[in-house]
PDB file of C-alpha atoms in Angstrom:
ATOM      1  CA  MET W   1      -1.754 -17.767   8.495  1.00 30.00           C
ATOM      2  CA  PRO W   2      -2.829 -18.012   4.530  1.00 31.00           C
ATOM      3  CA  GLN W   3      -0.045 -18.894   2.303  1.00 32.00           C
ATOM      4  CA  HIS W   4      -0.513 -18.497  -1.391  1.00 31.00           C
ATOM      5  CA  ALA W   5       1.749 -20.335  -3.894  1.00 32.00           C
ATOM      6  CA  VAL W   6       1.331 -17.416  -6.354  1.00 36.00           C
ATOM      7  CA  ARG W   7       2.458 -14.182  -6.341  1.00 43.00           C
ATOM      8  CA  PRO W   8       0.075 -11.407  -5.684  1.00 45.00           C
ATOM      9  CA  LEU W   9      -1.052 -10.424  -9.204  1.00 48.00           C
ATOM     10  CA  LEU W  10      -1.585  -6.753  -8.498  1.00 52.00           C
ATOM     11  CA  ARG W  11       1.705  -6.728  -6.902  1.00 51.00           C
ATOM     12  CA  ARG W  12       2.317  -2.490  -7.465  1.00 49.00           C
ATOM     13  CA  LYS W  13       4.967  -0.996 -10.016  1.00 46.00           C
ATOM     14  CA  ARG W  14       8.128   0.022  -8.243  1.00 48.00           C
ATOM     15  CA  THR W  15       9.757   3.446  -9.343  1.00 45.00           C
ATOM     16  CA  LEU W  16      13.124   3.095 -11.243  1.00 42.00           C
ATOM     17  CA  ALA W  17      15.248   5.252  -8.945  1.00 39.00           C
ATOM     18  CA  ALA W  18      18.979   5.181 -10.404  1.00 35.00           C
ATOM     19  CA  LEU W  19      21.599   3.935  -7.746  1.00 37.00           C
ATOM     20  CA  ALA W  20      24.697   5.409  -7.738  1.00 37.00           C
ATOM     21  CA  GLY W  21      27.371   3.546  -6.469  1.00 37.00           C
ATOM     22  CA  GLY W  22      29.623   6.232  -4.382  1.00 35.00           C
ATOM     23  CA  ALA W  23      26.341   7.070  -2.738  1.00 37.00           C
ATOM     24  CA  ALA W  24      25.436   3.501  -1.991  1.00 37.00           C
ATOM     25  CA  LEU W  25      28.448   3.231   0.114  1.00 34.00           C
ATOM     26  CA  ALA W  26      28.124   6.368   2.078  1.00 36.00           C
ATOM     27  CA  THR W  27      28.611   5.516   5.962  1.00 34.00           C
ATOM     28  CA  GLY W  28      26.167   6.758   9.043  1.00 36.00           C
ATOM     29  CA  ALA W  29      29.168   8.498  11.346  1.00 33.00           C
ATOM     30  CA  GLY W  30      28.024  11.825  10.315  1.00 34.00           C
ATOM     31  CA  LEU W  31      24.304  10.959  10.700  1.00 33.00           C
ATOM     32  CA  LEU W  32      24.542  10.170  14.147  1.00 33.00           C
ATOM     33  CA  LEU W  33      26.717  13.021  15.077  1.00 30.00           C
ATOM     34  CA  SER W  34      23.774  14.824  13.174  1.00 35.00           C
ATOM     35  CA  HIS W  35      21.212  13.227  15.117  1.00 38.00           C
ATOM     36  CA  ALA W  36      22.963  14.176  18.595  1.00 37.00           C
ATOM     37  CA  SER W  37      23.573  18.082  17.995  1.00 37.00           C
ATOM     38  CA  ALA W  38      20.247  18.368  17.218  1.00 41.00           C
ATOM     39  CA  THR W  39      19.175  16.702  20.444  1.00 42.00           C
ATOM     40  CA  GLY W  40      21.658  17.407  22.311  1.00 50.00           C
ATOM     41  CA  SER W  41      22.624  14.276  23.519  1.00 46.00           C
ATOM     42  CA  PRO W  42      26.127  12.552  23.848  1.00 53.00           C
ATOM     43  CA  ALA W  43      28.200  12.219  20.769  1.00 54.00           C
ATOM     44  CA  LYS W  44      27.926   8.474  20.750  1.00 63.00           C
ATOM     45  CA  ALA W  45      23.925   8.274  21.472  1.00 74.00           C
ATOM     46  CA  ALA W  46      21.596   6.339  18.881  1.00 76.00           C
ATOM     47  CA  PRO W  47      19.100   8.448  17.980  1.00 88.00           C
ATOM     48  CA  LYS W  48      15.973   7.195  19.232  1.00 93.00           C
ATOM     49  CA  VAL W  49      13.691   5.471  16.849  1.00 97.00           C
ATOM     50  CA  VAL W  50       9.889   5.941  16.515  1.00 97.00           C
ATOM     51  CA  PRO W  51       7.228   3.871  15.141  1.00 97.00           C
ATOM     52  CA  PRO W  52       4.330   4.709  13.404  1.00 98.00           C
ATOM     53  CA  THR W  53       1.465   5.700  15.242  1.00 97.00           C
ATOM     54  CA  ALA W  54      -1.455   2.868  14.868  1.00 97.00           C
ATOM     55  CA  ASN W  55      -3.985   4.165  12.091  1.00 97.00           C
ATOM     56  CA  ALA W  56      -2.770   7.279  11.207  1.00 97.00           C
ATOM     57  CA  ALA W  57      -4.196   8.032   7.668  1.00 97.00           C
ATOM     58  CA  PHE W  58      -1.993   7.040   5.120  1.00 98.00           C
ATOM     59  CA  ASP W  59      -0.574   7.596   1.907  1.00 98.00           C
ATOM     60  CA  TYR W  60       1.642   5.747  -0.427  1.00 98.00           C
ATOM     61  CA  GLN W  61       3.914   7.326  -2.520  1.00 98.00           C
ATOM     62  CA  ILE W  62       6.512   5.311  -4.330  1.00 97.00           C
ATOM     63  CA  GLY W  63       5.144   6.251  -7.349  1.00 95.00           C
ATOM     64  CA  GLY W  64       6.110  10.199  -7.085  1.00 96.00           C
ATOM     65  CA  ALA W  65       6.357  12.722  -4.311  1.00 98.00           C
ATOM     66  CA  TYR W  66       3.130  14.835  -4.384  1.00 98.00           C
ATOM     67  CA  THR W  67       1.275  16.952  -1.880  1.00 98.00           C
ATOM     68  CA  PRO W  68      -0.317  14.802   0.533  1.00 98.00           C
ATOM     69  CA  PRO W  69      -3.898  14.460   0.603  1.00 97.00           C
ATOM     70  CA  THR W  70      -6.004  16.125   3.285  1.00 97.00           C
ATOM     71  CA  GLY W  71      -5.894  14.489   6.877  1.00 97.00           C
ATOM     72  CA  VAL W  72      -2.817  12.273   5.564  1.00 98.00           C
ATOM     73  CA  LYS W  73      -0.489  12.096   8.740  1.00 98.00           C
ATOM     74  CA  ALA W  74       2.062   8.902   7.402  1.00 98.00           C
ATOM     75  CA  LEU W  75       3.344   8.277   3.972  1.00 98.00           C
ATOM     76  CA  SER W  76       6.096   6.411   2.161  1.00 98.00           C
ATOM     77  CA  ARG W  77       8.281   7.794  -0.554  1.00 98.00           C
ATOM     78  CA  ASP W  78      10.789   6.264  -2.663  1.00 97.00           C
ATOM     79  CA  ARG W  79      14.467   6.550  -1.345  1.00 96.00           C
ATOM     80  CA  GLY W  80      15.345   9.613  -4.233  1.00 96.00           C
ATOM     81  CA  ALA W  81      12.199  11.204  -3.077  1.00 97.00           C
ATOM     82  CA  LYS W  82      12.346  14.003   0.125  1.00 98.00           C
ATOM     83  CA  PRO W  83      10.260  13.641   2.856  1.00 98.00           C
ATOM     84  CA  ALA W  84       7.241  15.454   3.926  1.00 98.00           C
ATOM     85  CA  LYS W  85       7.533  18.200   6.013  1.00 97.00           C
ATOM     86  CA  GLY W  86       5.387  17.242   9.474  1.00 97.00           C
ATOM     87  CA  LEU W  87       4.081  14.042   8.987  1.00 98.00           C
ATOM     88  CA  TYR W  88       5.525  10.653   9.466  1.00 98.00           C
ATOM     89  CA  ASN W  89       7.509   9.016   6.485  1.00 98.00           C
ATOM     90  CA  VAL W  90       8.897   5.744   5.550  1.00 98.00           C
ATOM     91  CA  CYS W  91      11.387   5.373   3.141  1.00 98.00           C
ATOM     92  CA  TYR W  92      11.002   2.846   0.634  1.00 98.00           C
ATOM     93  CA  VAL W  93      14.529   0.886  -0.542  1.00 98.00           C
ATOM     94  CA  ASN W  94      14.289  -2.387  -2.949  1.00 97.00           C
ATOM     95  CA  ALA W  95      16.745  -3.837  -0.597  1.00 98.00           C
ATOM     96  CA  PHE W  96      16.735  -7.836  -1.987  1.00 98.00           C
ATOM     97  CA  GLN W  97      16.288  -7.543  -5.468  1.00 98.00           C
ATOM     98  CA  THR W  98      17.863  -4.254  -7.750  1.00 97.00           C
ATOM     99  CA  GLN W  99      16.034  -1.781  -9.426  1.00 92.00           C
ATOM    100  CA  PRO W 100      15.780  -2.619 -13.656  1.00 91.00           C
ATOM    101  CA  ASP W 101      17.765   0.462 -14.628  1.00 92.00           C
ATOM    102  CA  ALA W 102      20.302  -0.342 -11.972  1.00 95.00           C
ATOM    103  CA  LEU W 103      21.745  -3.620 -13.178  1.00 96.00           C
ATOM    104  CA  ASP W 104      24.517  -2.931 -15.141  1.00 96.00           C
ATOM    105  CA  TRP W 105      26.296  -0.461 -11.848  1.00 97.00           C
ATOM    106  CA  TRP W 106      25.863  -3.885  -9.936  1.00 97.00           C
ATOM    107  CA  GLU W 107      27.442  -6.018 -12.912  1.00 97.00           C
ATOM    108  CA  LYS W 108      30.100  -3.863 -13.031  1.00 97.00           C
ATOM    109  CA  SER W 109      30.218  -3.550  -9.129  1.00 97.00           C
ATOM    110  CA  ASN W 110      29.458  -6.287  -7.672  1.00 98.00           C
ATOM    111  CA  PRO W 111      28.160  -9.427 -10.178  1.00 98.00           C
ATOM    112  CA  ASP W 112      29.113 -12.013  -7.404  1.00 98.00           C
ATOM    113  CA  LEU W 113      26.377 -10.667  -5.430  1.00 98.00           C
ATOM    114  CA  LEU W 114      24.031 -11.384  -8.070  1.00 98.00           C
ATOM    115  CA  LEU W 115      21.778 -14.892  -7.894  1.00 98.00           C
ATOM    116  CA  ARG W 116      22.984 -16.690 -10.551  1.00 98.00           C
ATOM    117  CA  ASP W 117      22.033 -20.637 -11.079  1.00 97.00           C
ATOM    118  CA  ALA W 118      24.054 -23.411 -11.809  1.00 96.00           C
ATOM    119  CA  ASP W 119      24.595 -22.525 -15.563  1.00 96.00           C
ATOM    120  CA  GLY W 120      25.857 -18.957 -13.831  1.00 96.00           C
ATOM    121  CA  ASP W 121      22.398 -17.228 -15.444  1.00 97.00           C
ATOM    122  CA  LEU W 122      21.071 -14.398 -13.693  1.00 97.00           C
ATOM    123  CA  VAL W 123      18.061 -15.304 -11.397  1.00 98.00           C
ATOM    124  CA  ASN W 124      15.253 -12.592 -12.425  1.00 96.00           C
ATOM    125  CA  ASP W 125      11.800 -11.842 -10.840  1.00 96.00           C
ATOM    126  CA  GLU W 126      10.144 -11.668 -14.332  1.00 92.00           C
ATOM    127  CA  ALA W 127       7.219  -9.986 -13.317  1.00 90.00           C
ATOM    128  CA  TRP W 128       9.017  -6.871 -12.624  1.00 90.00           C
ATOM    129  CA  GLY W 129      12.381  -7.453 -14.868  1.00 93.00           C
ATOM    130  CA  GLU W 130      14.517  -6.962 -11.346  1.00 97.00           C
ATOM    131  CA  ALA W 131      17.522  -9.869 -10.287  1.00 98.00           C
ATOM    132  CA  LEU W 132      17.527 -11.397  -6.787  1.00 98.00           C
ATOM    133  CA  LEU W 133      20.705 -10.137  -4.843  1.00 98.00           C
ATOM    134  CA  ASP W 134      22.487 -13.625  -3.103  1.00 98.00           C
ATOM    135  CA  THR W 135      21.702 -13.468   0.345  1.00 98.00           C
ATOM    136  CA  SER W 136      22.694 -17.406   0.592  1.00 98.00           C
ATOM    137  CA  THR W 137      25.793 -16.796   2.198  1.00 98.00           C
ATOM    138  CA  ALA W 138      26.680 -14.481   5.535  1.00 98.00           C
ATOM    139  CA  ALA W 139      30.033 -13.292   3.696  1.00 98.00           C
ATOM    140  CA  LYS W 140      27.257 -11.719   0.792  1.00 98.00           C
ATOM    141  CA  ARG W 141      25.147 -10.805   3.511  1.00 98.00           C
ATOM    142  CA  THR W 142      27.571  -8.667   4.938  1.00 98.00           C
ATOM    143  CA  ARG W 143      28.619  -6.741   1.859  1.00 98.00           C
ATOM    144  CA  LEU W 144      24.752  -6.599   0.669  1.00 98.00           C
ATOM    145  CA  ALA W 145      24.710  -4.850   4.384  1.00 98.00           C
ATOM    146  CA  LYS W 146      27.203  -2.022   3.603  1.00 98.00           C
ATOM    147  CA  ILE W 147      25.205  -1.290   0.274  1.00 98.00           C
ATOM    148  CA  VAL W 148      21.786  -1.322   1.430  1.00 98.00           C
ATOM    149  CA  GLY W 149      22.512  -0.202   4.100  1.00 97.00           C
ATOM    150  CA  GLY W 150      24.451   2.605   2.913  1.00 97.00           C
ATOM    151  CA  TRP W 151      20.689   4.013   1.410  1.00 98.00           C
ATOM    152  CA  ILE W 152      19.257   3.551   4.709  1.00 98.00           C
ATOM    153  CA  SER W 153      21.315   5.861   6.239  1.00 97.00           C
ATOM    154  CA  GLY W 154      21.111   8.091   3.459  1.00 98.00           C
ATOM    155  CA  CYS W 155      16.969   7.714   4.404  1.00 98.00           C
ATOM    156  CA  ALA W 156      17.873   9.056   7.695  1.00 98.00           C
ATOM    157  CA  THR W 157      19.955  11.512   6.361  1.00 97.00           C
ATOM    158  CA  SER W 158      17.109  12.834   4.026  1.00 98.00           C
ATOM    159  CA  GLY W 159      14.964  13.226   7.466  1.00 98.00           C
ATOM    160  CA  PHE W 160      12.531  10.056   7.242  1.00 98.00           C
ATOM    161  CA  GLN W 161      11.450   8.227  10.463  1.00 98.00           C
ATOM    162  CA  ALA W 162      11.200   5.028   8.872  1.00 98.00           C
ATOM    163  CA  VAL W 163      11.953   2.535   6.169  1.00 98.00           C
ATOM    164  CA  GLU W 164      10.428  -0.167   4.258  1.00 98.00           C
ATOM    165  CA  PRO W 165      13.158  -2.703   2.554  1.00 98.00           C
ATOM    166  CA  ASP W 166      11.163  -4.292  -0.380  1.00 97.00           C
ATOM    167  CA  ASN W 167      11.140  -7.935  -1.911  1.00 97.00           C
ATOM    168  CA  LEU W 168      11.952  -9.604   1.915  1.00 98.00           C
ATOM    169  CA  ASP W 169      10.149 -12.441  -0.125  1.00 97.00           C
ATOM    170  CA  SER W 170      12.332 -12.436  -2.479  1.00 98.00           C
ATOM    171  CA  TYR W 171      13.215 -16.694  -1.810  1.00 98.00           C
ATOM    172  CA  GLU W 172       9.788 -17.494  -3.139  1.00 97.00           C
ATOM    173  CA  ARG W 173      11.046 -16.655  -6.106  1.00 97.00           C
ATOM    174  CA  SER W 174      15.025 -18.125  -6.826  1.00 98.00           C
ATOM    175  CA  ASP W 175      13.947 -21.387  -7.356  1.00 96.00           C
ATOM    176  CA  GLY W 176      15.557 -23.165  -4.183  1.00 97.00           C
ATOM    177  CA  LEU W 177      18.859 -20.835  -4.171  1.00 98.00           C
ATOM    178  CA  LEU W 178      17.602 -19.143  -1.224  1.00 98.00           C
ATOM    179  CA  THR W 179      15.844 -19.767   1.439  1.00 98.00           C
ATOM    180  CA  ARG W 180      13.696 -17.541   4.248  1.00 98.00           C
ATOM    181  CA  ALA W 181      16.394 -18.388   6.514  1.00 98.00           C
ATOM    182  CA  HIS W 182      19.077 -15.833   4.227  1.00 98.00           C
ATOM    183  CA  ASN W 183      16.554 -13.935   3.916  1.00 98.00           C
ATOM    184  CA  ALA W 184      15.668 -13.086   7.915  1.00 98.00           C
ATOM    185  CA  ALA W 185      19.810 -13.152   8.583  1.00 98.00           C
ATOM    186  CA  PHE W 186      19.876 -10.202   6.113  1.00 98.00           C
ATOM    187  CA  ALA W 187      16.939  -8.670   6.937  1.00 98.00           C
ATOM    188  CA  LYS W 188      18.075  -8.682  10.684  1.00 98.00           C
ATOM    189  CA  LEU W 189      21.595  -6.705   9.367  1.00 98.00           C
ATOM    190  CA  LEU W 190      19.059  -4.478   7.890  1.00 98.00           C
ATOM    191  CA  ALA W 191      17.438  -3.994  11.282  1.00 98.00           C
ATOM    192  CA  ASP W 192      19.938  -3.372  12.697  1.00 98.00           C
ATOM    193  CA  ARG W 193      21.482  -0.740  10.406  1.00 98.00           C
ATOM    194  CA  ALA W 194      17.927   1.268  10.521  1.00 98.00           C
ATOM    195  CA  HIS W 195      18.055   1.201  14.246  1.00 98.00           C
ATOM    196  CA  THR W 196      21.840   2.347  14.616  1.00 97.00           C
ATOM    197  CA  ALA W 197      20.597   5.648  12.247  1.00 97.00           C
ATOM    198  CA  GLY W 198      17.563   6.124  14.302  1.00 98.00           C
ATOM    199  CA  LEU W 199      14.911   4.847  12.129  1.00 98.00           C
ATOM    200  CA  ALA W 200      12.163   2.646  12.896  1.00 98.00           C
ATOM    201  CA  ILE W 201      11.708  -0.744  10.221  1.00 98.00           C
ATOM    202  CA  GLY W 202       8.827  -2.055   8.703  1.00 98.00           C
ATOM    203  CA  GLN W 203       8.049  -5.903   7.435  1.00 98.00           C
ATOM    204  CA  LYS W 204       7.376  -5.742   3.561  1.00 98.00           C
ATOM    205  CA  ASN W 205       4.459  -8.422   3.040  1.00 97.00           C
ATOM    206  CA  THR W 206       5.609 -11.892   3.878  1.00 96.00           C
ATOM    207  CA  THR W 207       3.477 -13.425   6.268  1.00 97.00           C
ATOM    208  CA  ASP W 208       5.922 -16.773   6.546  1.00 96.00           C
ATOM    209  CA  LEU W 209       8.024 -14.321   8.862  1.00 97.00           C
ATOM    210  CA  LEU W 210       5.219 -12.907  11.125  1.00 98.00           C
ATOM    211  CA  GLY W 211       6.802 -15.289  14.291  1.00 97.00           C
ATOM    212  CA  GLN W 212      10.212 -13.562  13.397  1.00 97.00           C
ATOM    213  CA  ARG W 213       9.275 -10.376  13.398  1.00 98.00           C
ATOM    214  CA  LYS W 214      10.875  -9.547  16.667  1.00 98.00           C
ATOM    215  CA  LYS W 215      14.249 -11.728  15.959  1.00 98.00           C
ATOM    216  CA  ILE W 216      14.854  -9.671  13.279  1.00 98.00           C
ATOM    217  CA  GLY W 217      13.504  -6.181  14.732  1.00 98.00           C
ATOM    218  CA  PHE W 218      10.923  -4.931  12.599  1.00 98.00           C
ATOM    219  CA  ASP W 219       8.717  -2.132  14.419  1.00 98.00           C
ATOM    220  CA  PHE W 220       5.642  -2.240  11.918  1.00 98.00           C
ATOM    221  CA  ALA W 221       4.048  -3.369   8.693  1.00 98.00           C
ATOM    222  CA  VAL W 222       3.687  -2.378   5.439  1.00 98.00           C
ATOM    223  CA  ALA W 223       1.077  -5.378   4.064  1.00 98.00           C
ATOM    224  CA  GLU W 224      -0.125  -5.340   0.117  1.00 98.00           C
ATOM    225  CA  GLU W 225      -2.993  -7.073  -0.479  1.00 97.00           C
ATOM    226  CA  CYS W 226      -4.159  -8.131   2.665  1.00 98.00           C
ATOM    227  CA  GLY W 227      -7.354  -7.832   1.706  1.00 97.00           C
ATOM    228  CA  ARG W 228      -6.780 -10.434  -0.879  1.00 96.00           C
ATOM    229  CA  TYR W 229      -5.420 -13.150   0.548  1.00 96.00           C
ATOM    230  CA  ASP W 230      -7.222 -12.239   4.083  1.00 97.00           C
ATOM    231  CA  GLU W 231      -3.754 -11.557   5.563  1.00 97.00           C
ATOM    232  CA  CYS W 232      -4.817  -7.777   7.008  1.00 98.00           C
ATOM    233  CA  ALA W 233      -5.820  -9.267  10.581  1.00 98.00           C
ATOM    234  CA  ASP W 234      -2.288 -11.156  10.872  1.00 98.00           C
ATOM    235  CA  TYR W 235      -0.589  -8.276  10.796  1.00 98.00           C
ATOM    236  CA  ALA W 236      -2.737  -6.245  12.980  1.00 98.00           C
ATOM    237  CA  SER W 237      -2.346  -8.744  15.995  1.00 98.00           C
ATOM    238  CA  ALA W 238       1.303  -8.907  15.336  1.00 98.00           C
ATOM    239  CA  TYR W 239       2.487  -5.478  14.852  1.00 98.00           C
ATOM    240  CA  GLY W 240      -0.261  -4.270  17.845  1.00 97.00           C
ATOM    241  CA  ASN W 241      -1.758  -2.366  14.604  1.00 98.00           C
ATOM    242  CA  ARG W 242       1.227  -0.441  13.537  1.00 98.00           C
ATOM    243  CA  VAL W 243       0.258  -1.128   9.707  1.00 98.00           C
ATOM    244  CA  PHE W 244      -0.203   0.333   6.615  1.00 98.00           C
ATOM    245  CA  VAL W 245      -2.092  -1.587   4.050  1.00 98.00           C
ATOM    246  CA  VAL W 246      -1.896  -0.844   0.572  1.00 98.00           C
ATOM    247  CA  GLU W 247      -5.094  -2.100  -1.516  1.00 98.00           C
ATOM    248  CA  TYR W 248      -5.219  -1.603  -5.307  1.00 98.00           C
ATOM    249  CA  THR W 249      -9.194  -2.620  -6.229  1.00 98.00           C
ATOM    250  CA  ASP W 250     -12.271  -1.506  -4.838  1.00 98.00           C
ATOM    251  CA  ARG W 251     -13.377  -4.595  -4.009  1.00 98.00           C
ATOM    252  CA  ASP W 252      -9.777  -5.869  -1.960  1.00 98.00           C
ATOM    253  CA  PHE W 253     -10.049  -2.157  -0.598  1.00 98.00           C
ATOM    254  CA  THR W 254     -13.846  -3.245   0.699  1.00 98.00           C
ATOM    255  CA  LYS W 255     -12.527  -6.067   2.114  1.00 98.00           C
ATOM    256  CA  ALA W 256      -9.724  -4.836   3.968  1.00 98.00           C
ATOM    257  CA  CYS W 257     -12.016  -1.951   5.476  1.00 98.00           C
ATOM    258  CA  SER W 258     -14.662  -4.414   6.992  1.00 97.00           C
ATOM    259  CA  SER W 259     -11.311  -6.915   8.233  1.00 96.00           C
ATOM    260  CA  VAL W 260      -9.193  -4.206  10.126  1.00 98.00           C
ATOM    261  CA  GLY W 261     -10.067  -0.383   8.955  1.00 97.00           C
ATOM    262  CA  ALA W 262     -11.699   0.858  12.187  1.00 97.00           C
ATOM    263  CA  LYS W 263      -7.829  -0.040  13.711  1.00 97.00           C
ATOM    264  CA  VAL W 264      -5.452  -0.567  10.987  1.00 97.00           C
ATOM    265  CA  SER W 265      -4.321   2.776   8.224  1.00 98.00           C
ATOM    266  CA  VAL W 266      -5.743   0.765   4.754  1.00 98.00           C
ATOM    267  CA  VAL W 267      -5.571   3.000   1.900  1.00 98.00           C
ATOM    268  CA  ARG W 268      -6.597   2.312  -1.955  1.00 98.00           C
ATOM    269  CA  ARG W 269      -3.999   3.125  -4.828  1.00 98.00           C
ATOM    270  CA  ASP W 270      -3.217   2.805  -8.484  1.00 98.00           C
ATOM    271  CA  LEU W 271      -1.714  -0.188  -9.193  1.00 95.00           C
ATOM    272  CA  ASP W 272       0.847   2.660 -11.202  1.00 94.00           C
ATOM    273  CA  VAL W 273       1.046   4.721  -7.470  1.00 97.00           C
ATOM    274  CA  VAL W 274       1.405   7.737  -9.642  1.00 97.00           C
ATOM    275  CA  PRO W 275       1.540  11.145  -8.593  1.00 97.00           C
ATOM    276  CA  ALA W 276      -1.612  12.908  -7.692  1.00 97.00           C
ATOM    277  CA  GLY W 277      -3.178  14.607 -11.176  1.00 96.00           C
ATOM    278  CA  ARG W 278      -1.749  11.950 -13.605  1.00 97.00           C
ATOM    279  CA  PRO W 279      -4.301   9.448 -15.400  1.00 97.00           C
ATOM    280  CA  GLY W 280      -5.024   6.367 -13.271  1.00 97.00           C
ATOM    281  CA  TYR W 281      -4.632   8.201 -10.259  1.00 98.00           C
ATOM    282  CA  ALA W 282      -6.567   7.312  -7.016  1.00 98.00           C
ATOM    283  CA  PHE W 283      -6.810   7.362  -3.425  1.00 98.00           C
ATOM    284  CA  ARG W 284      -8.901   6.196  -0.674  1.00 97.00           C
ATOM    285  CA  THR W 285      -8.785   5.892   2.980  1.00 97.00           C
ATOM    286  CA  CYS W 286     -11.589   4.137   5.189  1.00 95.00           C
TER     287      CYS W 286
END
């Protein structure tokens, strides 16, 4: 599979949803009961996980929710937004790094879960102003999974059908302090939590971990800029075409459509993923 030494130059900006510490630690016990009541299943039965349908027209709305364009069958929205009725809804969660406006909460509540270098300084994703979370030990991964897992359970409670935990590739920006194995182990905890809550879970980028998708528990993929890096076919093959491709330039969009557009969902969005009606908004499908 092709690998690139630098991060995708056009990776879109994420929303800056505030993280409430108390809400983040909500458990999924009530969720399981509510799902059981709705389906008529026994209270102890886990809700059914439903992966997305291959090649369902997709919209990427993590920059703000708006009425889905005609024909759209699936979309992704930030975890703080409401899912769209009648569609397949994917919940965006920044799982491996902090949102910039949440750093104070992390510093106050769980400072040791932020990755630090030998001098004690935070290791940051400079491109997006986000501190990396420390997935380097089993104990820290367990604690992180309780926090991020609470957000995932919240996605299920809100009515989403799936979750996409972002920044799976944070180890590439960790100055060697994190490894692929660390993040894969943390992703496995998140996948288990998602499945317990009745959510499918998507691999977000990172072709280096395609070979571990089954061990981790990923059900589908969300691939940004795979057209730019000739990776779309890799995702499509690995996930039986259950892939949502997001491109941010006309050139890369055309390339992705030519490569996998006949069998995989491909959407052209603007880099800031702004809502419809805002300056710069762009939306196209193959």
